[in-house]
């Protein structure tokens, strides 16, 4: 006997080898012990639903999708950067503000100063906003501490947020995000510190599921990034990379050479970089919120990614500087409008491909027997509505690990 079965609607399984959206019209999905036990056409059930499950739920013509996955965020931070927003409107560039000690470093100061519970309280509304639009799994990076104590504080807050809100959290250590003031002009020394101290501390505390770095002219060089990746490998942690966001720095190929789970941003990535990603199965994570907020005009190489069959994920990049975004549905719209993804590609970007970007492809991202029963029920007539509408939330209900959230 299954615990629950949902019937009476259509299912976008997001399994890629069948109908668009992996759709099953008139479908049923059954859950037992928090996992998907069965999915298929209702007509294919072995008997009347009430004989198969303890509880039968009729979704009244709605659509069921996998729970959404935001696979790239910097959600936990202190303060905000509304003043910097004003400065950029007055003509200052993002890179110029960063060079002058504003930007990321102003958030570092605010995050260091915040007591852990205050950081939690400041970050919770951002998580709640994403969860209210169906996000059931989220990646959260450190990188606004840069010293051992604050990096670990951020990662602890990320884990606590997941526990408090019933959202699956994957944490990423991003020590190599910016050069902290105490290491000014000494980037190589800071990378020594990351490799010898902060990264090992995060790994030893069990607080990091992966390691990321910001490889860019205003951040760290490919050589410095490679050292961080080698340290991650020594601690058995997979890597990801902020790659080619502001210039072609060879980031995509570097990420691929280290078998990265994902390379993220990619606006300036060349076809050679895309080919390298295809060879190692590195996922492309596109971040339309940062593209929009920075008024970037260089498009990520979507046609090359398609041609080389690189999985394309879409994420919020939720952060106080370049992407103050807490709406995953807006990212679906922007991925289509700005990057010309199809609505189906965009939805795959926050489900199937996003799971791959987090190393969760076996357990999350599609509606298939054996996977975790994270599901969204939407009041829509067709899945493209999720990307089409702007500023509207048709989420009816969320099921997390088999349990309907209120
Ligand atoms: N790239 C980004 O888009 C964010 N970090 C990064 O490495 C921006 C972070 C910030 O501006 O605070
Ligand atoms: Fe980012």
Coordinates of N, CA and C in Angstrom, one line a residue, residues 12-14 21 63-73 127 129-139 166-170 313-316 326-333 343-356 358 360 364-367 372-378 380 383 385-387 392-401:
X12 N 4.3 16.8 -15.6 CA 5.5 17.1 -16.4 C 6.7 16.4 -15.6
X13 N 7.0 15.2 -16.1 CA 8.0 14.4 -15.4 C 9.4 15.0 -15.6
X14 N 9.6 15.8 -16.7 CA 10.9 16.3 -17.1 C 11.9 15.3 -17.4
X21 N 8.4 18.1 -22.1 CA 8.3 18.1 -20.7 C 8.2 16.7 -20.0
X63 N -1.2 20.9 -13.0 CA 0.0 20.2 -13.5 C 0.9 19.9 -12.3
X64 N 1.5 18.8 -12.3 CA 2.5 18.4 -11.3 C 3.9 18.4 -12.0
X65 N 4.9 19.1 -11.3 CA 6.3 19.1 -11.8 C 7.2 18.6 -10.7
X66 N 8.4 18.3 -11.0 CA 9.4 18.1 -9.9 C 9.5 19.4 -9.1
X67 N 9.8 19.2 -7.8 CA 10.2 20.4 -7.0 C 11.3 21.2 -7.7
X68 N 11.2 22.5 -7.6 CA 12.2 23.3 -8.3 C 13.5 23.3 -7.5
X69 N 14.6 23.5 -8.3 CA 16.0 23.4 -7.7 C 16.7 24.7 -8.1
X70 N 17.1 25.5 -7.1 CA 17.9 26.7 -7.4 C 19.4 26.3 -7.1
X71 N 20.1 26.1 -8.2 CA 21.4 25.4 -8.0 C 22.6 26.4 -7.9
X72 N 22.3 27.7 -7.7 CA 23.4 28.7 -7.6 C 22.9 29.9 -6.8
X73 N 23.2 30.0 -5.5 CA 22.8 31.2 -4.8 C 23.9 31.5 -3.8
X127 N 14.9 32.9 1.5 CA 14.6 31.5 1.3 C 13.1 31.3 1.2
X129 N 10.9 33.3 0.2 CA 10.4 33.8 -1.1 C 10.6 32.8 -2.2
X130 N 11.8 32.2 -2.3 CA 12.1 31.2 -3.3 C 11.2 29.9 -3.1
X131 N 11.1 29.5 -1.8 CA 10.3 28.3 -1.5 C 8.8 28.6 -1.8
X132 N 8.3 29.8 -1.7 CA 6.9 30.1 -2.0 C 6.6 29.9 -3.5
X133 N 7.7 29.9 -4.3 CA 7.5 29.6 -5.8 C 8.0 28.2 -6.1
X134 N 8.0 27.3 -5.2 CA 8.2 25.9 -5.5 C 9.6 25.4 -5.4
X135 N 10.6 26.2 -4.8 CA 11.9 25.7 -4.7 C 12.0 24.7 -3.5
X136 N 12.4 23.5 -3.8 CA 12.5 22.5 -2.7 C 13.9 22.1 -2.4
X137 N 14.8 22.4 -3.3 CA 16.3 22.2 -3.1 C 17.0 23.5 -3.5
X138 N 18.0 23.9 -2.7 CA 18.7 25.1 -3.0 C 20.2 24.9 -2.7
X139 N 21.0 25.4 -3.5 CA 22.5 25.5 -3.2 C 22.7 26.8 -2.6
X166 N 12.4 23.1 5.9 CA 12.1 21.8 5.2 C 12.6 21.8 3.8
X167 N 13.6 22.6 3.4 CA 14.1 22.7 2.1 C 15.5 22.0 2.1
X168 N 15.7 21.2 1.0 CA 17.0 20.5 0.9 C 18.1 21.5 0.6
X169 N 19.1 21.6 1.4 CA 20.2 22.6 1.2 C 21.5 21.9 0.8
X170 N 22.1 22.3 -0.2 CA 23.5 21.9 -0.6 C 24.4 23.1 -0.4
X313 N 21.5 24.4 -17.0 CA 20.7 24.8 -15.8 C 20.5 26.3 -15.7
X314 N 19.5 26.7 -14.9 CA 19.1 28.1 -14.8 C 19.0 28.3 -13.3
X315 N 19.6 29.4 -12.8 CA 19.5 29.6 -11.3 C 19.4 31.1 -11.0
X316 N 19.2 31.4 -9.8 CA 18.9 32.8 -9.4 C 20.2 33.6 -9.2
X326 N 15.0 37.0 -5.7 CA 14.5 35.9 -4.9 C 13.2 35.3 -5.6
X327 N 13.2 35.3 -6.9 CA 12.1 34.7 -7.6 C 12.7 33.7 -8.7
X328 N 12.4 32.4 -8.5 CA 12.9 31.4 -9.5 C 12.0 31.5 -10.8
X329 N 10.7 31.8 -10.6 CA 9.8 31.9 -11.8 C 10.3 33.1 -12.7
X330 N 10.7 34.2 -12.1 CA 11.2 35.3 -12.9 C 12.5 34.8 -13.7
X331 N 13.3 33.9 -13.1 CA 14.5 33.4 -13.8 C 14.1 32.6 -15.0
X332 N 12.9 31.9 -14.9 CA 12.5 31.1 -16.0 C 12.1 32.1 -17.2
X333 N 11.4 33.1 -16.8 CA 11.0 34.1 -17.8 C 12.2 34.7 -18.4
X343 N 10.7 27.5 -23.1 CA 10.1 27.3 -21.8 C 10.4 25.9 -21.3
X344 N 10.5 24.9 -22.2 CA 10.8 23.6 -21.7 C 12.3 23.5 -21.3
X345 N 13.2 24.1 -22.0 CA 14.6 24.2 -21.6 C 14.7 24.9 -20.2
X346 N 14.0 26.0 -20.1 CA 14.1 26.7 -18.8 C 13.6 25.9 -17.6
X347 N 12.5 25.2 -17.8 CA 12.0 24.3 -16.7 C 13.0 23.2 -16.4
X348 N 13.5 22.6 -17.5 CA 14.6 21.6 -17.3 C 15.7 22.2 -16.5
X349 N 16.0 23.5 -16.8 CA 17.1 24.2 -16.1 C 17.0 24.3 -14.6
X350 N 15.7 24.3 -14.1 CA 15.5 24.4 -12.7 C 15.0 23.0 -12.1
X351 N 15.1 22.0 -12.9 CA 14.8 20.6 -12.4 C 15.9 19.7 -12.8
X352 N 15.8 19.0 -13.9 CA 16.7 18.0 -14.3 C 18.2 18.4 -14.3
X353 N 18.4 19.5 -15.1 CA 19.8 20.0 -15.2 C 20.4 20.5 -13.9
X354 N 19.5 21.2 -13.1 CA 19.9 21.8 -11.9 C 20.3 20.7 -10.9
X355 N 19.6 19.5 -10.9 CA 20.0 18.4 -10.1 C 21.4 17.9 -10.5
X356 N 21.6 17.8 -11.8 CA 23.0 17.4 -12.2 C 24.0 18.4 -11.8
X358 N 24.2 19.9 -9.1 CA 24.5 19.7 -7.7 C 24.9 18.2 -7.4
X360 N 23.1 15.7 -7.9 CA 21.9 15.0 -7.3 C 21.1 14.4 -8.4
X364 N 17.1 13.5 -7.6 CA 16.3 14.7 -7.7 C 16.1 15.1 -9.2
X365 N 15.2 16.0 -9.5 CA 15.2 16.7 -10.8 C 14.2 16.2 -11.8
X366 N 13.7 14.9 -11.6 CA 12.6 14.4 -12.5 C 11.6 13.6 -11.6
X367 N 10.5 13.4 -12.2 CA 9.5 12.6 -11.5 C 9.6 11.1 -12.0
X372 N 13.4 11.1 -4.8 CA 12.8 11.8 -3.7 C 11.4 12.4 -4.1
X373 N 10.4 12.3 -3.3 CA 9.1 12.8 -3.7 C 9.0 14.3 -3.4
X374 N 9.8 15.1 -4.1 CA 9.6 16.6 -4.0 C 8.8 17.0 -5.2
X375 N 7.6 17.5 -5.0 CA 6.7 17.8 -6.2 C 6.1 19.2 -6.0
X376 N 5.8 19.8 -7.1 CA 5.0 21.0 -7.1 C 3.7 20.8 -7.9
X377 N 2.6 21.4 -7.4 CA 1.3 21.3 -8.1 C 1.0 22.7 -8.5
X378 N 0.7 23.0 -9.7 CA 0.6 24.3 -10.3 C -0.8 24.5 -10.9
X380 N -2.1 25.8 -13.6 CA -1.8 26.2 -14.9 C -2.4 25.2 -15.9
X383 N 2.5 23.8 -19.2 CA 3.8 24.1 -18.5 C 4.4 25.4 -18.9
X385 N 3.3 28.1 -19.2 CA 2.9 29.3 -18.4 C 3.9 29.6 -17.3
X386 N 4.6 28.7 -16.8 CA 5.5 28.9 -15.7 C 6.6 30.0 -16.2
X387 N 7.0 29.9 -17.4 CA 8.0 30.8 -17.9 C 7.4 32.1 -18.6
X392 N 3.8 36.5 -11.4 CA 2.6 35.8 -11.0 C 3.0 34.5 -10.5
X393 N 2.4 34.0 -9.4 CA 2.8 32.8 -8.8 C 1.6 31.8 -8.8
X394 N 1.6 30.8 -9.7 CA 0.5 29.9 -9.8 C 0.7 28.6 -8.9
X395 N 1.6 28.7 -8.0 CA 1.8 27.5 -7.2 C 0.6 27.2 -6.3
X396 N 0.1 26.0 -6.4 CA -1.0 25.6 -5.6 C -0.5 24.9 -4.3
X397 N 0.4 23.9 -4.4 CA 0.9 23.2 -3.3 C 2.3 22.6 -3.5
X398 N 3.0 22.4 -2.5 CA 4.3 21.7 -2.6 C 4.3 20.5 -1.8
X399 N 4.9 19.4 -2.3 CA 5.1 18.2 -1.5 C 6.6 18.0 -1.3
X400 N 7.0 18.0 -0.1 CA 8.4 17.8 0.2 C 8.7 16.5 0.9
X401 N 9.5 15.7 0.2 CA 9.8 14.3 0.7 C 8.5 13.6 1.0

